[in-house]
Structure formats: structure tokens, C-alpha cells
Amino acid sequence: MRYVSTRATGASQSATFSDILLGGLAPDGGLYLPAEYPRVTGAELDAWRQLSYADLAFEVLKKFATDIPEADLKALAEKTYTAQVYRNARAGESAEEITPLRVLEDEGRRKLVLQALSNGPTLAFKDMAMQLLGNLFEYALAKKDQQLNIFGATSGDTGSAAEYAMRGKKGIRVFMLSPHKKMSAFQTAQMFSLQDPNIFNIAVEGVFDDCQDLVKAVSNDLEFKARYKIGTVNSINWARVVAQVVYYFRGYLAATSSNDQKVSFTVPSGNFGNICAGHIARQMGLPIDKLVVATNENDVLDEFFRTGVYRVRKSAETFHTSSPSMDISKASNFERFIYDLVGGDSERVRALFAKVETDGGFDLSGAPGSDGDEVKRVGEYGFKSGKSTHDDRLATIRDVADNYGITIDTHTADGIKVAREYLEEGVPMIVLETALAAKFNETILEALGTDAERPAGFENIEALPQRFIVLPPDVAKMKAYIAEHTGL
Ligand SMILES: *Cc1c(COP(=O)(O)O)cnc(C)c1O
């Protein structure tokens, strides 16, 4: 299996899975995709119905990571997807299932199903991929006898998922910037209570944008970056996308009894990473009917799928909402889908995303003067979309609590709200649950008047001792801190 860049030119033309594992963007600024999607046969799907999550992950991974010995890949999958790691399942759900399904509505033949992806260590779906990445990185670095210093900025979710995936891993250190005193008490406690010596929490006296500017400034110093082996774990990483492909297979197999059946998925979306994995599963031959993109008030993606206009938002136009992990102004994985939508024409992809930089977007609506008319083809890929607001979230959280007796988080509420607009007879609709409610308790309190239940072990997390340092938003001081703590 070879990988190409969506803006393929010269050296980025052909790489292996291991080549691209530790990196982000291709050298030409594009994103990596397999030269061709591997196909899954009906016989394979039948055989996969019996498998544990870890064994299913191995079967899917081995189609993409053909340069890693199968025995190693199987061991990595088995180490990653254990009931111990995904232990935060609700009462009545099995941790052994890793991503347990729960039928919410089964009226007539209209079925609404929740697939829990948020039972890992940080209670959000990012653990599904990040946990695998931690093990893959450790494996790859040991083989090359190298070390990696992950440097990133977080407003909450991604940073904690990365830290819990990388803690204690040989050859890896994590330097994570967060805005001092700006995260929720729960998020702060989750990150800062880690005592592992390879985790460095840096609280920056500033806001999230200051943290991101510091990451950019340090990363733009190529000499420093090379000398101190600085890397990232952002959502465009290809291995993260592949790890997410697995649970679409799992959801399909758990919701059906034969391959003649179809299912649809609704995905609470921000950077288009999660649903991009669903698109890839569908391209591999998984019988998915619809892929429904659910957004919050930040509706860049809903606008595109309705109109064909992709218009990235400015910072001032990006709303802070009660489903904050979907507060994005541009969808960093979207280019992967656009590449497929324009028939793998990398010249076009390059031109369209150059236009994003210069004009703030592109237009595939087919209107006079537009950049193309491909929006008419999104249906061939199963795509639909919808939007949900703060009031919708409150109403949906209440409705789900009243009718099904469970508390869902704000992002999942956006998913359920939009999924209900696309329910169809005979096609189960699976909504991906992307976080547990305990992470977003303020809104739960607002909706229900009671606190969200905390999984065992999280009860007193705010009282645990915290390990972090505070630094001013100063590039030189940041570099000095990293240089001193990388051991290089
Ligand atoms: C990251 C995140 C999302 C958005 O996922 P994308 O892959 O960026 O589309 C949705 N919900 C939660 C809880 C998240 O943490």
C-alpha cells in the first residue's frame, strides 16, 4: 500500500505507512491518502462478525499498514483495545465491546442507535485513535532508535487525549501548552494530575490563540525543530484516521445480521476527521447508506454540503459554543474528501486550497463564476448534513434523559438532533457518541438541573495534586524550557 499527497508532486508521490506515521502534512502542503482504497469483500465482512474489537482493528489496519509485520500489528491492536483501557462504559454496557451500541428508538422499522466511542481514559472519542497512535509511535521509534518530542496546544480535549496516550511511552515526551486558568476545572485536573515524567504541562499566561502562536513560532524554526526532534499529533495524522475507520465497521457489524442490510451514521463534526474515516469505510465497500455531518453553530461544513460553498470563518466569526470541540473555523481534514470529490485531480485540489488561503474559500455550487459544480455529486458519497444550536442541545439532552434514561453530552446531542432529520425505515441510524456528559457538566446542569454522572475513578479528580508550570507567552522562554527538558 502506497500513499500519495492530495496535492501530489515529486517526492510526496509515494510513501509507506511507516514513512508518514510520525508526520503531518505532506511536503507539498497536501494530506496523505492511499493511492487506492483497499476493498473489503462480503466474505471478509461475514468473517469479521465474530471478531473482538482488537482483532477487527488488526484486520482493518493490516490493509493500510502493509509495511508493518502482521504479528507486530496484531500485538499493537491487542495492547490498545482492551476492556481495561475502555472501562468507562455506562451501566448496562459492556466494556469488552470497546464501542458498545445502545438502541434508543426502535419504532416500527425506524431505528436510532448510539455507538459509544467515549469510554476511554479521557472520556472522548479522540482516545479511540490516540491510544493506538501512542503504541504505534513507541513501536516505530524503538525500531529506528529515535526519540520524539510532541509539542502542541490545546483548549482541552485533544491535549488530554494525547497525554493519556503518550504517558510512560519510551522515546516520547509531550510538551502541551494550554491557556492558564481558561480550561474547565475537570479538564485542567485531567491533564495536570498526570505525574508521568515524560509529560510536561505548560500553562501559558494568555488565551488559546497565544498558545497556538507559540507552537507555530517554534515549529517555524526548522533548525530548532530538527535539533530537538519536535513533532505533533494533530487530527490530519493519517494513522489517526485509519484507527477511526475501524469503529464504522464495528458499528455496522453490531447493528446488522447480514451484509444485505445498510446502516447510516450521523457524526458530530468539527475538523472532519471522524466522518472522513466513515467516508473511507464506505469507499472500502462497507454498506453505508448515508453519512450525516452534524455541526453546531459553527456551520462551515453544513453550509458546504447544502450549497457547495466552502467558506472558512475568521476568528471573530467563530462562536464559542456549549459543544466546544466542534468550534472550528476551517475543517483540517476536509481536503481528503475534496480530493475524492474532484476525482483525484491533485492540480484542482491545489488550486482550490490555494483559493482558501487567498479568498477564504471556494465554490463548487455550479453557479456562474463558481469553481466547479461537484456539490451535485456529494449524494453519491452518501453525504447529508444538518446544524444544531445551544437550544437544540438543551432540548435534546432533556428529551434523551426523559425518554431513554441516559445523559448524553452536548456534542452527541448535536448528533441526535440532526440524525432525527434523516431517519428512514429499514435503515438503522447510528449516532456516534463522541464524549461522555461528565466532561461538559455546566450544560448538563443547565439542561437537567442535576450534575452529570462521573465514571468511577473521576469522582475527586479536582482534588488530586497537579503538576504544571506557568510561562509567559514568550518564544525564547518556551524554546529554553524545551531545550532544557528534552534530554537532547
Ligand atoms: C474532536 C471532537 C469532535 C469533532 O471531531 P472531528 O474529527 O474534528 O470532526 C466532536 N466531538 C468531540 C467530543 C470531540 O472531542
XYZ file of C-alpha atoms and ligand atoms in Angstrom:
503
model
C 0.000 0.000 0.000
C 1.489 3.336 -1.117
C 0.378 6.783 -0.026
C 0.094 9.918 -2.125
C -0.462 13.548 -1.238
C -3.749 15.221 -2.186
C -1.515 17.811 -3.896
C 0.844 15.140 -5.242
C 4.074 16.397 -6.713
C 7.528 14.792 -6.961
C 8.838 13.404 -3.700
C 5.470 13.220 -1.974
C 4.273 10.942 -4.772
C 4.704 7.642 -2.984
C 5.297 6.839 0.685
C 4.743 3.877 3.012
C 2.574 3.830 6.136
C 5.692 3.974 8.330
C 7.064 6.917 6.304
C 4.019 9.039 7.076
C 3.277 7.713 10.582
C 5.257 10.304 12.527
C 4.497 13.231 10.254
C 1.615 15.554 9.488
C 1.295 17.409 6.205
C 2.984 16.124 3.056
C 5.962 18.265 1.990
C 3.801 19.890 -0.716
C 1.255 21.010 1.896
C -1.298 18.321 0.999
C -2.675 15.457 3.103
C -1.786 11.802 2.628
C -4.230 9.264 1.244
C -3.745 5.708 -0.019
C -3.126 5.614 -3.767
C -6.211 3.365 -3.850
C -8.667 2.414 -1.113
C -8.428 -1.274 -0.184
C -11.692 -3.174 -0.763
C -13.499 -5.402 1.697
C -15.375 -8.429 0.361
C -18.682 -9.833 1.605
C -16.855 -12.965 2.766
C -14.496 -10.849 4.850
C -17.369 -8.926 6.396
C -19.053 -12.237 7.300
C -15.890 -13.494 8.963
C -15.407 -10.214 10.825
C -18.796 -10.512 12.545
C -17.282 -12.898 15.092
C -14.178 -10.874 15.915
C -13.271 -8.959 19.055
C -12.707 -5.223 18.567
C -8.923 -5.687 18.746
C -8.961 -8.429 16.102
C -11.237 -6.369 13.855
C -8.851 -3.420 14.266
C -5.994 -5.698 13.219
C -7.873 -6.838 10.070
C -8.604 -3.242 9.032
C -5.150 -1.912 9.952
C -3.276 -4.567 8.036
C -4.896 -3.388 4.796
C -3.357 0.046 5.338
C -0.104 -0.645 7.206
C 1.243 -3.257 4.816
C 4.861 -2.466 5.695
C 4.487 -3.402 9.382
C 4.853 -7.148 10.116
C 1.402 -8.654 10.805
C 2.396 -10.200 14.132
C 3.558 -6.777 15.377
C 0.375 -5.096 14.188
C -1.781 -7.706 15.911
C 0.130 -7.248 19.169
C -0.284 -3.451 18.922
C -4.054 -3.751 18.331
C -4.427 -6.162 21.242
C -2.456 -3.928 23.564
C -4.570 -0.899 22.585
C -8.179 -2.070 22.563
C -8.709 -3.642 25.987
C -11.657 -3.520 28.374
C -9.239 -2.088 30.938
C -8.490 0.979 28.775
C -12.132 1.464 27.645
C -13.523 0.824 31.100
C -15.802 3.868 31.396
C -18.789 2.126 29.839
C -22.213 3.071 31.249
C -24.171 0.716 33.464
C -25.724 -1.856 31.154
C -22.983 -1.518 28.532
C -20.109 -3.971 28.177
C -16.568 -2.601 28.363
C -15.457 -5.717 26.420
C -17.286 -4.336 23.396
C -14.949 -1.258 23.402
C -17.610 0.730 21.438
C -20.913 -0.674 22.786
C -24.154 0.038 20.904
C -27.406 1.058 22.582
C -30.748 1.134 20.746
C -32.621 4.321 21.667
C -35.641 4.083 19.411
C -36.991 1.068 17.669
C -40.382 2.248 16.489
C -41.649 0.212 13.605
C -38.571 -0.209 11.487
C -37.052 3.181 12.279
C -34.099 2.611 14.484
C -31.938 5.153 16.303
C -28.782 3.702 17.823
C -25.981 5.234 19.887
C -22.413 3.907 19.470
C -20.259 4.864 22.468
C -16.772 5.952 21.387
C -16.071 7.805 24.587
C -15.310 5.091 27.132
C -11.526 5.567 27.017
C -9.285 7.331 29.558
C -10.277 10.933 28.704
C -13.985 10.240 28.045
C -13.906 11.440 24.423
C -13.708 9.680 21.057
C -10.209 11.036 20.407
C -8.931 8.255 22.671
C -10.029 5.677 20.058
C -7.275 6.794 17.689
C -4.802 8.475 20.028
C -4.329 5.341 22.157
C -3.309 3.411 19.039
C -1.051 6.249 17.943
C 0.798 6.127 21.293
C 1.561 2.443 20.821
C 2.420 2.812 17.119
C 4.774 5.739 17.826
C 6.558 3.873 20.610
C 6.963 0.849 18.311
C 8.227 2.882 15.341
C 10.640 4.983 17.435
C 12.132 1.897 19.096
C 12.768 0.367 15.661
C 14.600 3.469 14.485
C 16.207 4.076 17.890
C 14.824 7.606 17.802
C 13.018 9.931 20.130
C 10.129 12.323 19.549
C 9.100 15.443 21.431
C 5.443 16.172 20.811
C 4.711 19.868 21.046
C 1.136 21.094 20.857
C -1.517 23.476 22.091
C -4.901 22.515 23.478
C -8.053 24.166 24.693
C -8.928 20.926 26.488
C -9.804 17.676 24.701
C -7.002 16.947 22.251
C -4.224 17.681 24.722
C -5.549 15.335 27.356
C -6.162 12.545 24.819
C -2.562 12.948 23.614
C -1.124 12.943 27.129
C -3.052 9.862 28.234
C -1.948 8.071 25.057
C 1.732 9.015 25.376
C 2.241 8.848 29.159
C 5.031 6.497 30.119
C 5.891 5.703 26.470
C 9.574 5.143 25.760
C 11.242 7.678 23.472
C 8.336 10.125 23.668
C 7.898 13.344 25.597
C 4.851 15.594 25.416
C 5.031 19.378 25.835
C 1.441 20.628 25.925
C 0.506 24.282 26.084
C -2.840 25.361 27.483
C -4.220 28.797 28.375
C -3.607 29.392 32.093
C -6.850 29.178 34.129
C -9.023 29.037 30.979
C -9.870 25.329 30.831
C -12.689 23.824 32.890
C -11.716 22.524 36.331
C -12.340 18.969 35.127
C -10.167 19.357 32.001
C -7.401 21.044 33.992
C -7.428 18.304 36.600
C -7.430 15.599 33.949
C -4.259 16.932 32.361
C -2.375 18.412 35.297
C -2.860 15.461 37.644
C -0.649 13.297 35.428
C 2.613 12.692 37.274
C 4.474 10.874 34.487
C 7.946 12.353 33.989
C 7.553 12.375 30.162
C 4.520 14.707 30.318
C 5.135 18.472 30.543
C 2.082 20.661 31.098
C 2.782 24.298 30.322
C 0.121 26.805 31.346
C 0.602 29.917 29.210
C -0.360 33.314 30.601
C -2.696 34.110 27.713
C -5.532 32.675 25.638
C -5.639 29.632 23.348
C -4.558 31.687 20.323
C -1.380 32.701 22.178
C -0.636 29.004 22.726
C -1.152 28.253 19.048
C 1.044 31.180 18.026
C 3.831 29.827 20.244
C 3.537 26.385 18.638
C 3.699 27.974 15.184
C 6.677 30.145 16.100
C 8.651 27.201 17.475
C 7.677 24.915 14.552
C 8.715 27.538 12.017
C 12.250 27.452 13.412
C 13.265 24.433 11.338
C 16.722 24.181 12.860
C 15.310 24.090 16.397
C 12.601 21.665 15.301
C 15.127 19.232 13.811
C 17.627 19.549 16.652
C 15.035 18.865 19.349
C 13.023 16.299 17.340
C 9.776 18.247 17.594
C 6.621 16.618 16.218
C 2.830 16.897 16.504
C -0.206 14.656 16.849
C -2.813 16.772 15.080
C -6.002 15.464 13.553
C -4.637 15.269 9.998
C -2.318 12.414 11.007
C -3.192 9.527 8.692
C -2.875 6.791 11.338
C -5.481 8.578 13.432
C -7.903 8.490 10.524
C -7.274 4.771 9.922
C -7.872 3.928 13.589
C -11.245 5.661 13.264
C -12.221 3.593 10.200
C -12.425 0.537 12.480
C -15.413 1.627 14.542
C -17.553 2.214 11.454
C -17.026 -1.463 10.621
C -17.754 -2.374 14.217
C -20.937 -0.283 14.319
C -22.175 -1.764 11.050
C -21.484 -5.354 12.095
C -23.082 -4.873 15.522
C -26.239 -3.274 14.105
C -26.904 -5.778 11.298
C -27.161 -9.532 10.889
C -26.380 -9.800 7.178
C -24.471 -7.849 4.569
C -27.641 -7.152 2.562
C -28.528 -4.549 5.172
C -27.433 -0.933 5.144
C -26.942 1.491 8.005
C -26.432 5.258 8.187
C -24.154 7.182 10.527
C -24.511 10.653 11.993
C -21.263 12.215 13.190
C -20.841 15.304 15.397
C -18.200 17.060 13.309
C -15.564 19.763 13.580
C -12.324 19.095 11.727
C -13.942 16.414 9.532
C -11.549 13.748 10.882
C -14.130 11.404 12.324
C -16.553 11.435 9.403
C -13.665 11.283 6.921
C -12.980 7.819 8.362
C -16.635 6.939 7.674
C -16.221 8.085 4.089
C -13.177 5.834 3.745
C -15.050 2.847 5.238
C -17.818 3.438 2.676
C -15.283 3.664 -0.171
C -13.846 0.335 1.022
C -17.244 -1.235 0.402
C -18.919 -1.092 3.822
C -22.697 -0.892 3.124
C -23.249 2.613 4.489
C -26.296 4.425 3.157
C -25.934 7.967 4.490
C -23.123 9.811 6.252
C -24.700 12.742 8.049
C -22.456 15.624 9.105
C -23.790 17.313 12.265
C -22.401 20.736 13.129
C -23.109 23.236 15.894
C -23.461 26.995 15.320
C -20.076 26.830 13.557
C -21.654 25.513 10.387
C -18.857 25.681 7.792
C -19.452 22.053 6.836
C -23.252 22.158 6.848
C -23.050 25.154 4.531
C -20.809 23.276 2.105
C -22.951 20.155 1.941
C -26.117 22.199 1.452
C -24.797 24.748 -1.039
C -21.379 23.722 -2.384
C -19.814 26.871 -0.934
C -16.843 26.266 1.363
C -16.264 29.488 3.269
C -13.839 29.337 6.192
C -14.636 31.608 9.099
C -12.442 34.280 10.642
C -11.587 34.018 14.351
C -14.133 36.735 15.165
C -16.830 34.720 13.333
C -16.053 31.501 15.209
C -18.514 31.085 18.066
C -17.657 29.698 21.489
C -20.433 27.177 21.985
C -21.508 24.576 24.509
C -20.163 21.853 22.177
C -16.671 23.414 22.145
C -14.802 20.552 20.461
C -16.721 21.380 17.287
C -15.890 25.101 17.372
C -13.800 25.202 14.220
C -13.454 27.806 11.526
C -11.885 25.551 8.917
C -12.022 21.768 8.685
C -8.463 20.468 8.510
C -9.325 17.008 7.096
C -11.792 18.265 4.510
C -9.165 18.257 1.756
C -9.165 14.436 1.811
C -12.824 14.319 0.808
C -12.456 17.107 -1.758
C -9.670 15.089 -3.408
C -12.080 12.190 -3.922
C -14.931 14.500 -4.918
C -12.878 16.040 -7.749
C -11.818 12.603 -8.971
C -8.291 12.585 -7.515
C -7.248 15.611 -9.567
C -4.395 16.959 -7.410
C -3.946 20.045 -9.610
C -7.523 21.042 -8.831
C -7.100 20.333 -5.127
C -4.030 22.533 -5.065
C -5.857 25.363 -6.845
C -8.938 25.103 -4.605
C -6.956 25.184 -1.361
C -4.738 27.973 -2.662
C -8.014 29.836 -3.056
C -8.873 29.108 0.574
C -5.670 30.955 1.520
C -6.225 33.926 -0.785
C -10.031 34.262 -0.930
C -11.140 32.452 2.221
C -12.850 29.585 0.410
C -14.132 28.095 -2.844
C -17.436 27.459 -4.527
C -18.454 24.129 -6.085
C -22.126 25.092 -6.437
C -22.067 25.257 -10.235
C -23.343 28.854 -10.177
C -21.954 31.210 -12.857
C -18.354 32.095 -11.964
C -18.031 29.262 -9.428
C -15.028 26.913 -9.222
C -16.994 23.816 -10.258
C -20.293 22.003 -9.808
C -19.220 18.992 -7.751
C -21.738 19.629 -4.967
C -24.204 17.737 -7.141
C -22.115 14.609 -6.557
C -21.956 14.640 -2.726
C -25.060 12.402 -2.654
C -23.116 9.685 -4.492
C -20.852 9.607 -1.446
C -23.857 9.407 0.894
C -23.299 12.820 2.435
C -26.071 14.812 4.147
C -25.768 17.488 6.789
C -27.529 19.494 9.457
C -26.947 22.004 12.214
C -27.806 22.227 15.907
C -27.810 25.186 18.310
C -27.490 25.646 22.074
C -31.284 25.463 22.500
C -31.403 22.283 20.399
C -28.726 20.764 22.624
C -30.626 21.546 25.808
C -33.876 20.165 24.360
C -32.183 17.007 23.068
C -30.343 16.315 26.334
C -33.669 16.615 28.185
C -35.540 14.508 25.683
C -32.967 11.697 25.761
C -32.874 11.760 29.574
C -36.687 11.661 29.811
C -37.285 9.024 27.179
C -34.298 6.714 27.431
C -32.951 7.362 30.925
C -29.396 8.278 29.908
C -27.460 11.529 29.976
C -25.669 12.422 26.750
C -23.035 15.087 26.241
C -23.509 18.265 24.222
C -21.696 17.068 21.057
C -23.663 13.838 20.959
C -26.828 15.912 21.428
C -25.971 17.816 18.243
C -25.636 14.424 16.546
C -29.005 13.124 17.735
C -30.784 16.349 16.838
C -29.515 16.181 13.256
C -29.862 12.368 12.949
C -33.604 12.641 13.616
C -33.934 14.717 10.438
C -32.697 11.776 8.381
C -34.311 8.691 9.960
C -35.576 6.260 7.393
C -37.485 2.998 7.574
C -35.376 -0.136 7.422
C -32.030 1.675 7.757
C -30.682 1.839 11.320
C -29.226 5.276 12.076
C -26.119 5.062 14.255
C -25.161 8.254 16.074
C -21.542 8.326 17.215
C -21.299 9.328 20.870
C -18.152 11.466 20.919
C -17.857 12.351 24.613
C -19.342 11.483 27.994
C -21.529 14.074 29.688
C -19.238 14.441 32.736
C -16.816 16.455 30.584
C -19.390 19.162 29.868
C -21.219 19.314 33.152
C -22.140 23.012 33.031
C -24.532 22.451 30.152
C -25.909 19.261 31.692
C -26.704 21.253 34.812
C -28.397 23.876 32.668
C -30.453 21.265 30.793
C -31.368 18.860 33.583
C -30.809 20.749 36.822
C -28.586 17.924 38.075
C -24.926 17.033 37.656
C -23.797 14.521 35.057
C -22.720 11.218 36.495
C -18.958 10.742 36.720
C -17.463 7.370 35.871
C -15.669 5.550 38.697
C -12.241 6.990 39.450
C -13.137 10.538 38.353
C -15.092 11.497 41.486
C -12.425 13.620 43.149
C -10.175 14.356 40.231
C -10.061 18.105 41.015
C -8.534 17.340 44.451
C -5.535 15.411 43.072
C -2.094 17.058 43.194
C -1.303 18.932 39.971
C 1.959 19.090 38.064
C 2.430 22.013 35.662
C 4.469 25.147 35.144
C 3.328 28.633 34.176
C 5.186 30.506 31.424
C 4.571 33.878 29.749
C 3.747 33.856 26.002
C 7.403 34.328 25.099
C 9.001 32.275 22.301
C 12.539 32.470 23.679
C 11.479 31.271 27.134
C 9.462 28.451 25.557
C 12.412 27.277 23.488
C 14.705 27.434 26.502
C 12.268 25.304 28.518
C 12.006 22.678 25.786
C 15.761 22.615 25.185
C 16.338 22.026 28.882
C 13.810 19.179 29.192
C 14.230 17.097 26.025
C 17.407 15.435 27.257
C 18.991 16.219 23.857
C -12.906 16.395 18.359
C -14.325 16.211 18.722
C -15.361 16.289 17.761
C -15.094 16.641 16.306
O -14.422 15.621 15.605
P -13.694 15.932 14.202
O -12.927 14.718 13.881
O -12.815 17.119 14.463
O -14.770 16.233 13.195
C -16.663 16.055 18.162
N -16.952 15.788 19.461
C -15.994 15.712 20.411
C -16.388 15.437 21.815
C -14.649 15.908 20.084
O -13.710 15.850 21.045
